PDB file of C-alpha atoms in Angstrom:
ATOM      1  CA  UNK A   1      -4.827  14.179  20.675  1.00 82.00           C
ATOM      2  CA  UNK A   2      -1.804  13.869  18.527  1.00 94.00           C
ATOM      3  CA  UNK A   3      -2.217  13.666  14.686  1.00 98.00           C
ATOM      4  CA  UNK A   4      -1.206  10.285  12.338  1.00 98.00           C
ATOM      5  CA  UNK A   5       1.029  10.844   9.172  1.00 98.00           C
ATOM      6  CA  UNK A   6       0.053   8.500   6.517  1.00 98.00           C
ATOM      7  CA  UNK A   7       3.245   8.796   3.865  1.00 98.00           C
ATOM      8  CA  UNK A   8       3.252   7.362   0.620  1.00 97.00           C
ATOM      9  CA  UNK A   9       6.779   6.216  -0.046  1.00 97.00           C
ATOM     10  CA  UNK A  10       7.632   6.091  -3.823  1.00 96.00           C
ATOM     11  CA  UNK A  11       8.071   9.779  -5.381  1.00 97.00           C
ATOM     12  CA  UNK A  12       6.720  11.286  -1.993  1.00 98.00           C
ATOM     13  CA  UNK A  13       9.235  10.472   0.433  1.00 98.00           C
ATOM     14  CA  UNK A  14      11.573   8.865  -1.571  1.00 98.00           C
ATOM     15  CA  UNK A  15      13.171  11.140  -4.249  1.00 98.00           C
ATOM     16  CA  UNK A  16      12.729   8.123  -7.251  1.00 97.00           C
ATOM     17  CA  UNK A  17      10.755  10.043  -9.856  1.00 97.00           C
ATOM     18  CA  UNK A  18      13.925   9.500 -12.441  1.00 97.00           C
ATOM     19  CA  UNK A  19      14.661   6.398 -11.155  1.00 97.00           C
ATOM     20  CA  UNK A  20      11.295   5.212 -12.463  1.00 96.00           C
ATOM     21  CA  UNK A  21      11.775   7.370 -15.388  1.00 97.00           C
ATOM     22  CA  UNK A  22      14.988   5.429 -15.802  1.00 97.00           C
ATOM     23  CA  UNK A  23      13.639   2.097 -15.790  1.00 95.00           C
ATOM     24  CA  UNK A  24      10.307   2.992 -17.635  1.00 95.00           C
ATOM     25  CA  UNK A  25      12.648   4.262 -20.465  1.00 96.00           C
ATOM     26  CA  UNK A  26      14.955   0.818 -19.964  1.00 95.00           C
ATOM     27  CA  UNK A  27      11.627  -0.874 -21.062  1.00 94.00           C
ATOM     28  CA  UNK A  28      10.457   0.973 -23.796  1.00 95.00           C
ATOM     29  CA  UNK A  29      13.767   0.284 -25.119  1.00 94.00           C
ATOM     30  CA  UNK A  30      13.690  -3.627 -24.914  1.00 93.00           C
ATOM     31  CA  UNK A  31      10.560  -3.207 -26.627  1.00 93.00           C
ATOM     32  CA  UNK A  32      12.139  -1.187 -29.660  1.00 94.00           C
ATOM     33  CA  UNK A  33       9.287   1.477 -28.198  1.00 94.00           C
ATOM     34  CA  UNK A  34      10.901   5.669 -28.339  1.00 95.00           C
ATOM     35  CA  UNK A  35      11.543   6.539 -24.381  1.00 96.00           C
ATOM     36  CA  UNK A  36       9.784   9.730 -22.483  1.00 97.00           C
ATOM     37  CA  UNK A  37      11.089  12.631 -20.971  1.00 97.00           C
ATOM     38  CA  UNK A  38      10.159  13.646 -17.494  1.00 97.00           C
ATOM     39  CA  UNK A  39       7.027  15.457 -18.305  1.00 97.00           C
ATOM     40  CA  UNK A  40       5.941  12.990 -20.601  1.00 97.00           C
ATOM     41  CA  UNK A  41       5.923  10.399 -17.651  1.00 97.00           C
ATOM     42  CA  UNK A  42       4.904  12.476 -15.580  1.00 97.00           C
ATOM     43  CA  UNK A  43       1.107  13.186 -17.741  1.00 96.00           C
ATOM     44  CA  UNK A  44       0.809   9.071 -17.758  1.00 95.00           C
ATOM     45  CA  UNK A  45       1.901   8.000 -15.035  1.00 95.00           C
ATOM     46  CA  UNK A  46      -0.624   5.441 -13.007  1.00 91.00           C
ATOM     47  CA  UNK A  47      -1.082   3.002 -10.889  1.00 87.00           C
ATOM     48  CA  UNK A  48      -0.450  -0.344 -11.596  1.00 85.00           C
ATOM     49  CA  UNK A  49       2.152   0.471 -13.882  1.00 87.00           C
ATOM     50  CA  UNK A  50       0.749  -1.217 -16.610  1.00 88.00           C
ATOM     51  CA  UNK A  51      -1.459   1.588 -17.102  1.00 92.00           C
ATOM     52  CA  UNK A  52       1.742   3.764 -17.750  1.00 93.00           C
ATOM     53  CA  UNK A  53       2.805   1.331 -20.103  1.00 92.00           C
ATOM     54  CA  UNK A  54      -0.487   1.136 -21.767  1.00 94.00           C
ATOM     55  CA  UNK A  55      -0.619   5.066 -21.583  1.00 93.00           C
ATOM     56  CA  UNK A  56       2.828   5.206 -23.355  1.00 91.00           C
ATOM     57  CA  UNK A  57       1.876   2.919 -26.080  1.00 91.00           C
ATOM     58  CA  UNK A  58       3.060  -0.257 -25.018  1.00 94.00           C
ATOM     59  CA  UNK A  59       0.637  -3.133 -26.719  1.00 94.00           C
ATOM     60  CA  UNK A  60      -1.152  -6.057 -24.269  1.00 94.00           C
ATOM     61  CA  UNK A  61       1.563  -8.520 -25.174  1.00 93.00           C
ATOM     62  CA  UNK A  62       4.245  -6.155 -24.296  1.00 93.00           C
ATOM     63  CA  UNK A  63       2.141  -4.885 -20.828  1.00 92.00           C
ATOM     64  CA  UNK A  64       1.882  -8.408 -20.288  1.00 90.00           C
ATOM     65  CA  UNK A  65       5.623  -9.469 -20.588  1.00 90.00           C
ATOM     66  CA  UNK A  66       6.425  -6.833 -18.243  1.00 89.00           C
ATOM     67  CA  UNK A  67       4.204  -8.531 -15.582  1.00 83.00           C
ATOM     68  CA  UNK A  68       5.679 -11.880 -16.339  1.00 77.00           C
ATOM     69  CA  UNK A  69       7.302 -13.374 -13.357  1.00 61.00           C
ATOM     70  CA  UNK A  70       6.210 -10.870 -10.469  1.00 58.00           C
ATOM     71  CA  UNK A  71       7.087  -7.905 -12.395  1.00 73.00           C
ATOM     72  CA  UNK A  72      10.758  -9.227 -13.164  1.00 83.00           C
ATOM     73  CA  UNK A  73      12.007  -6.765 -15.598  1.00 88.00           C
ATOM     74  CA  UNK A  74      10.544  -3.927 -14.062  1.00 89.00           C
ATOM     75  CA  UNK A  75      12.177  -4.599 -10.626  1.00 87.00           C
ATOM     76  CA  UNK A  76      15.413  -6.143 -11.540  1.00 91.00           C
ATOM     77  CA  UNK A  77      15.883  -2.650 -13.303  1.00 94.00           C
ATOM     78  CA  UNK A  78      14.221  -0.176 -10.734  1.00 93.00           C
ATOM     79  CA  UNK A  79      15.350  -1.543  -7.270  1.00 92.00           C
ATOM     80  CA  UNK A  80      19.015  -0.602  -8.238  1.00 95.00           C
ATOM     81  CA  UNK A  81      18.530   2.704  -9.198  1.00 96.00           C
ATOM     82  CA  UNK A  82      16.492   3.094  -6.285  1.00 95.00           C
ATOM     83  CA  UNK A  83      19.515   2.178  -4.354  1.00 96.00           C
ATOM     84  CA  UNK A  84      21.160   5.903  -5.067  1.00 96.00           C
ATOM     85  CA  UNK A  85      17.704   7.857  -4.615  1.00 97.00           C
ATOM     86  CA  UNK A  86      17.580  10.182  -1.275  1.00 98.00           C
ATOM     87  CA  UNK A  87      14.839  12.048   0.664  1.00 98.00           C
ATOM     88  CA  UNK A  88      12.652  14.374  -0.783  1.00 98.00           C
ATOM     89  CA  UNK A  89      13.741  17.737   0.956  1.00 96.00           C
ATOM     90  CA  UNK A  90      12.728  18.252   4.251  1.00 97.00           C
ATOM     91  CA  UNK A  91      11.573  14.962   4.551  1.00 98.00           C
ATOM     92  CA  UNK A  92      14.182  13.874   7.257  1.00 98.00           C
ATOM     93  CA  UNK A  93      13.522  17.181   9.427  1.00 97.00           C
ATOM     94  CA  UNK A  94       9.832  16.377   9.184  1.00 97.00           C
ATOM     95  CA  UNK A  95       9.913  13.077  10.114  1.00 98.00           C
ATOM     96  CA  UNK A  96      11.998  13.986  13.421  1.00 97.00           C
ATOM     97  CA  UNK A  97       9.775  16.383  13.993  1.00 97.00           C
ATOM     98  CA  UNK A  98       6.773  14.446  14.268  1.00 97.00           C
ATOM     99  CA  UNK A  99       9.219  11.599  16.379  1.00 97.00           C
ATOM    100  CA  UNK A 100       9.715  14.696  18.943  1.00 96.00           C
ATOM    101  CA  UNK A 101       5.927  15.662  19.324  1.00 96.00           C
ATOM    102  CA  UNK A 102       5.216  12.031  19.635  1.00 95.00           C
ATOM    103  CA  UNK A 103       2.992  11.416  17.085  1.00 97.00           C
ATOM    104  CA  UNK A 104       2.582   8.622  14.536  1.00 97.00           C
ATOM    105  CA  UNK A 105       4.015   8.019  11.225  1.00 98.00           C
ATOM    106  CA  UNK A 106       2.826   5.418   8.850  1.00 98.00           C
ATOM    107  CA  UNK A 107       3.907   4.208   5.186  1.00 98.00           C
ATOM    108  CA  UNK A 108       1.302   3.255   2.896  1.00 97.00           C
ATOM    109  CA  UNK A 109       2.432   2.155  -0.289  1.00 94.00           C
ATOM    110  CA  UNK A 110       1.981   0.082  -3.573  1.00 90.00           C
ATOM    111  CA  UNK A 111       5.672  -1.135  -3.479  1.00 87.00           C
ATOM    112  CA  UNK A 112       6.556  -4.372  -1.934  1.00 88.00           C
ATOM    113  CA  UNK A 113       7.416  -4.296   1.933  1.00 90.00           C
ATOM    114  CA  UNK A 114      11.311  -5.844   1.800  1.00 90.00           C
ATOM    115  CA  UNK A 115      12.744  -4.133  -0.352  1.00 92.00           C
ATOM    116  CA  UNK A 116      10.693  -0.772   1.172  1.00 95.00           C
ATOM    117  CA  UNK A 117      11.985  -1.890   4.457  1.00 95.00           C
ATOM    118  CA  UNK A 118      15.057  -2.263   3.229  1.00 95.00           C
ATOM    119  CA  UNK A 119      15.307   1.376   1.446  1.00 96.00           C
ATOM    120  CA  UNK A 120      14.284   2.479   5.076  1.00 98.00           C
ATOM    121  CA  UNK A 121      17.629   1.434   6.706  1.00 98.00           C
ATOM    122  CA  UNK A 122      19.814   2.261   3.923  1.00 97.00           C
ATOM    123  CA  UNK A 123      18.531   5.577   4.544  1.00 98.00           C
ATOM    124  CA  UNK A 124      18.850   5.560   8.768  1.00 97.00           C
ATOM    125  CA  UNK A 125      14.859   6.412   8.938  1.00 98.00           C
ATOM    126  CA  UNK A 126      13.324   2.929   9.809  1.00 97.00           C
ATOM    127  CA  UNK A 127      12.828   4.217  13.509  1.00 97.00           C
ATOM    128  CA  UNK A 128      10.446   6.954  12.559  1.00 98.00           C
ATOM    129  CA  UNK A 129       7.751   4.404  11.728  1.00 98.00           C
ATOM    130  CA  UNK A 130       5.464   2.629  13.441  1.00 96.00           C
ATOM    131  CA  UNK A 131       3.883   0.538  10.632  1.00 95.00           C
ATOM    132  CA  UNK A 132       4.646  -0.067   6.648  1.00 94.00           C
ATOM    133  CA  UNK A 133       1.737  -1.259   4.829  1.00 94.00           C
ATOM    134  CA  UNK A 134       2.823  -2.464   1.519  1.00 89.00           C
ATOM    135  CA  UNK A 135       1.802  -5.681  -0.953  1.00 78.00           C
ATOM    136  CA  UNK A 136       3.582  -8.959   0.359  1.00 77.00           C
ATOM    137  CA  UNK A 137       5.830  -9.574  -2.726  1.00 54.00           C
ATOM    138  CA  UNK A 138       5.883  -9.374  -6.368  1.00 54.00           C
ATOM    139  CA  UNK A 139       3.701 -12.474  -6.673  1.00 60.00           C
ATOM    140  CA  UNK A 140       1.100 -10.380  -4.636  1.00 61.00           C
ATOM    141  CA  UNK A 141       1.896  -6.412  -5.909  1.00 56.00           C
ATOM    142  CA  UNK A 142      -1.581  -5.289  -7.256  1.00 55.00           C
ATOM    143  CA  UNK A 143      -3.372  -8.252  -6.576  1.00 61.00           C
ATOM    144  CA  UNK A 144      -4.337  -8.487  -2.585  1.00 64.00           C
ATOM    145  CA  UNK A 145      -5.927  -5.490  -1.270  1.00 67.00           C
ATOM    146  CA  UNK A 146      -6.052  -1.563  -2.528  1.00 85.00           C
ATOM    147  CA  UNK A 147      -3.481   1.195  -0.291  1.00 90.00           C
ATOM    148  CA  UNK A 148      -7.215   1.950   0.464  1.00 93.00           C
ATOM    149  CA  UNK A 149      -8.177  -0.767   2.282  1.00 92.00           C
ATOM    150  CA  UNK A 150      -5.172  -1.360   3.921  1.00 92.00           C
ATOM    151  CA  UNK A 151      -5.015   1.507   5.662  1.00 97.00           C
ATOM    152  CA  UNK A 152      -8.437   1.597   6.036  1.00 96.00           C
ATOM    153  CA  UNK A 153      -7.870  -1.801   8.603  1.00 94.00           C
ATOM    154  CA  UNK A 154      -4.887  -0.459   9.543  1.00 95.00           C
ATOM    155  CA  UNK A 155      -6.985   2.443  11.500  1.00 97.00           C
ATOM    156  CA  UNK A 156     -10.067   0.632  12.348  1.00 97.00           C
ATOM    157  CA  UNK A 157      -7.486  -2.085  14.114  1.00 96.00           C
ATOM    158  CA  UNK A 158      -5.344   0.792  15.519  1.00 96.00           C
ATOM    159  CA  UNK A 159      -8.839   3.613  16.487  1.00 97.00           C
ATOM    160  CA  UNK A 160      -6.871   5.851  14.608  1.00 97.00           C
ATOM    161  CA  UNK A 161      -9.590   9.571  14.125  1.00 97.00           C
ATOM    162  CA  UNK A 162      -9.696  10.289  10.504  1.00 98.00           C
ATOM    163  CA  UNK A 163     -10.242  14.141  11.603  1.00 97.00           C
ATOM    164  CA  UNK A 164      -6.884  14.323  12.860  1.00 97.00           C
ATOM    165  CA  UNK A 165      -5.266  12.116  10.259  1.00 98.00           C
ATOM    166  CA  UNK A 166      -3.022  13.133   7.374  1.00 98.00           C
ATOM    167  CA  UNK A 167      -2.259  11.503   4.198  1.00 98.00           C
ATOM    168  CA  UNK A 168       0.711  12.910   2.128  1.00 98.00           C
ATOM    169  CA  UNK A 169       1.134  11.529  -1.544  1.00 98.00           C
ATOM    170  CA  UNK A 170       2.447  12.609  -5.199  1.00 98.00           C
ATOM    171  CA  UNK A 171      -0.376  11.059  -6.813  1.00 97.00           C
ATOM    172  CA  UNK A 172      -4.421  11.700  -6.891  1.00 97.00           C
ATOM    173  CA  UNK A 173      -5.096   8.220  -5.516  1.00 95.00           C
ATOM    174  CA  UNK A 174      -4.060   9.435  -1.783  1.00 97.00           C
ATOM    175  CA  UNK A 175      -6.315  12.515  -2.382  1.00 98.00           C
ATOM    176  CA  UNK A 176      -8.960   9.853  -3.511  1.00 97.00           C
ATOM    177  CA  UNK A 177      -8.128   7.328  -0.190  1.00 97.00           C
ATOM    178  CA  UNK A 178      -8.511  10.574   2.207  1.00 98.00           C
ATOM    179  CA  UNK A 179     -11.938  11.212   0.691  1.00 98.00           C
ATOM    180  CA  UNK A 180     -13.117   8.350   1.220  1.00 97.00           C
ATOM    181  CA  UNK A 181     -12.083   7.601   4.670  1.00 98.00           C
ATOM    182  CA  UNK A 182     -12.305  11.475   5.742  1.00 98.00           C
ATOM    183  CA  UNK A 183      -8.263  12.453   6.041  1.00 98.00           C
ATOM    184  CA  UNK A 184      -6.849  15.475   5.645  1.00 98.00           C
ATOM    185  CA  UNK A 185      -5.362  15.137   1.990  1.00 98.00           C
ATOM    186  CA  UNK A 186      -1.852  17.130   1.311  1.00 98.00           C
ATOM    187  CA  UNK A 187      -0.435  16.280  -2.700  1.00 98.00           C
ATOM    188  CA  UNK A 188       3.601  16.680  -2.859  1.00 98.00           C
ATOM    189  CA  UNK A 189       4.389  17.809  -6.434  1.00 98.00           C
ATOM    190  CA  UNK A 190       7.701  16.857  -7.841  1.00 98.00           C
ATOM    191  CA  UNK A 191       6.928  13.061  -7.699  1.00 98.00           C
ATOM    192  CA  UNK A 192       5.289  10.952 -10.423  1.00 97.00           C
ATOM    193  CA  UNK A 193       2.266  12.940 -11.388  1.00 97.00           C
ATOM    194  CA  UNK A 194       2.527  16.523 -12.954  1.00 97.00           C
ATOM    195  CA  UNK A 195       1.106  19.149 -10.776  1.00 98.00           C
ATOM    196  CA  UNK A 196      -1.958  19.816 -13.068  1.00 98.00           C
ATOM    197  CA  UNK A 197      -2.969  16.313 -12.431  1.00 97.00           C
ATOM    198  CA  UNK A 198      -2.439  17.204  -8.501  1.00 98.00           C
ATOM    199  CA  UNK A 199      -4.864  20.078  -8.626  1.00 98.00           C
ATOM    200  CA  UNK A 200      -7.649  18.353 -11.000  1.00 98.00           C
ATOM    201  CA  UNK A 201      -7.802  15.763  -7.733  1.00 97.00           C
ATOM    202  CA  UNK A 202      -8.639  18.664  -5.237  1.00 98.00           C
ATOM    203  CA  UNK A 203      -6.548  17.791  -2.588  1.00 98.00           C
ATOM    204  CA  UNK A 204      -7.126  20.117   0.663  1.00 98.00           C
ATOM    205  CA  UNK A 205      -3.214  21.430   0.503  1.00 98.00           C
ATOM    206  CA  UNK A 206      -0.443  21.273  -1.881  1.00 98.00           C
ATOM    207  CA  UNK A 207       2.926  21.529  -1.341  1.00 98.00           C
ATOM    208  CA  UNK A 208       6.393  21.554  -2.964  1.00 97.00           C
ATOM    209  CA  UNK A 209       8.418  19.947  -0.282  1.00 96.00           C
ATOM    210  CA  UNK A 210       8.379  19.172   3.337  1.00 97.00           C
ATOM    211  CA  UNK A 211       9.566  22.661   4.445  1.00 96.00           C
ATOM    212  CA  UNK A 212       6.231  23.781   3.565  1.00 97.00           C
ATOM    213  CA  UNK A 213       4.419  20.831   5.778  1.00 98.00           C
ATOM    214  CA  UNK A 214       4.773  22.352   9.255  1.00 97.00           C
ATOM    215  CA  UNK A 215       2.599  25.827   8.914  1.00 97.00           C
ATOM    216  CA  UNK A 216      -0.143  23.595   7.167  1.00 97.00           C
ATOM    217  CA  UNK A 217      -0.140  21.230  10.192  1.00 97.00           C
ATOM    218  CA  UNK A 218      -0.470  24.114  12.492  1.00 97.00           C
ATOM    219  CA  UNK A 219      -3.304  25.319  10.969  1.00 97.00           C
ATOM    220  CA  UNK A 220      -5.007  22.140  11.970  1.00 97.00           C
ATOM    221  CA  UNK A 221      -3.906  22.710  15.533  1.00 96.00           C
ATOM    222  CA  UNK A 222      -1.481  20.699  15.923  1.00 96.00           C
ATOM    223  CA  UNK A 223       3.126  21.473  16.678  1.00 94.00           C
ATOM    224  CA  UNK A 224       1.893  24.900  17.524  1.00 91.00           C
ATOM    225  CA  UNK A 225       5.744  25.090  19.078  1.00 81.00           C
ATOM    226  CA  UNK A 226       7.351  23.235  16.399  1.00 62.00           C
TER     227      UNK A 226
END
């Protein structure tokens, strides 16, 4: 049986945490608010990002200019930054690793699949993929179903085994998905949530980057020659 990869993108393969910083900060400026430093975003971050906003001290008419026409300002400002983000170390090698030893690799994420897509080719990876499961557009992001529940179709459409399935995120909602449909849970630190956060979530591993993914995958039986 060969095992599934369920990747979040943002801040887990995709090396964006001060991109979103960036933008966050670009915000909190227009709104004459006093911008965070890395940790600082890092102890609020959520999911949607109006609970960051909230968390930072943003008031409901401020949250809810942000979300004004699909999330406008906030994209218009992140998607270039996100234009000169790269990998998160070892990602690449990982992902051609698991190509080799034919298994699967999936993207489940709470960005918005074209431009996610798009990120993909810019960075020569799109082949490693066999399905991106993201919200429709910024009319839809947040709205339509959770990560959750999209993967959780995803598998039951696909008879994906849970038992040999692995999700790998930088935030305690993938440690909260793979509980709930029985995963194997690994949290990446480094990404949008502070490692504290990470632990409190009681993932099954932790890592620091990809070089460390291989031995844990092992231990589950699986690239014993990789």
């Amino acid at each position: 049986m060969k095992p599934v990869f369920v990747f979040d993108w943002n801040g887990t393969l995709l090396d964006d945490a001060n991109a979103l910083l960036q933008t966050t900060n670009t915000i909190l400026e227009r709104f004459g608010r006093p911008t965070i430093d890395l940790d600082t975003f890092r102890d609020h971050s959520d999911v949607p990002l109006s609970i960051l906003f909230r968390n930072v001290g943003m008031s409901e008419e401020e949250v809810a200019a942000v979300d004004h026409d699909g999330g406008a300002i906030f994209h218009d400002t992140y998607e270039p930054l996100a234009d000169k983000a790269e990998l998160r170390i070892g990602a690449r090698a990982m992902l051609e690793l698991v190509r080799q030893e034919a298994a699967s690799s999936i993207i489940v994420s709470n960005h918005i699949v074209a431009p996610l897509v798009a990120q993909l080719q810019r960075l020569g990876i799109d082949r490693y993929f066999n399905g991106v499961l993201a919200f429709e557009s910024r009319a839809t992001q947040y709205k339509t179903m959770s990560k959750g529940e999209r993967l959780r179709r995803y598998m039951e459409q696909n008879d994906i085994n849970p038992e040999s399935t692995f999700i790998i995120g930088d935030m305690p909602v993938e440690t909260n998905i793979a509980r709930s449909l029985g995963l194997i849970s690994i949290s990446i630190t480094g990404g949008f949530v502070s490692e504290s956060r990470l632990r409190a979530a009681e993932p099954d591993h932790i890592i620091h980057n990809y070089h460390e993914l291989l031995p844990i995958v092992q231990t589950h039986g699986f690239f014993l020659n990789g």
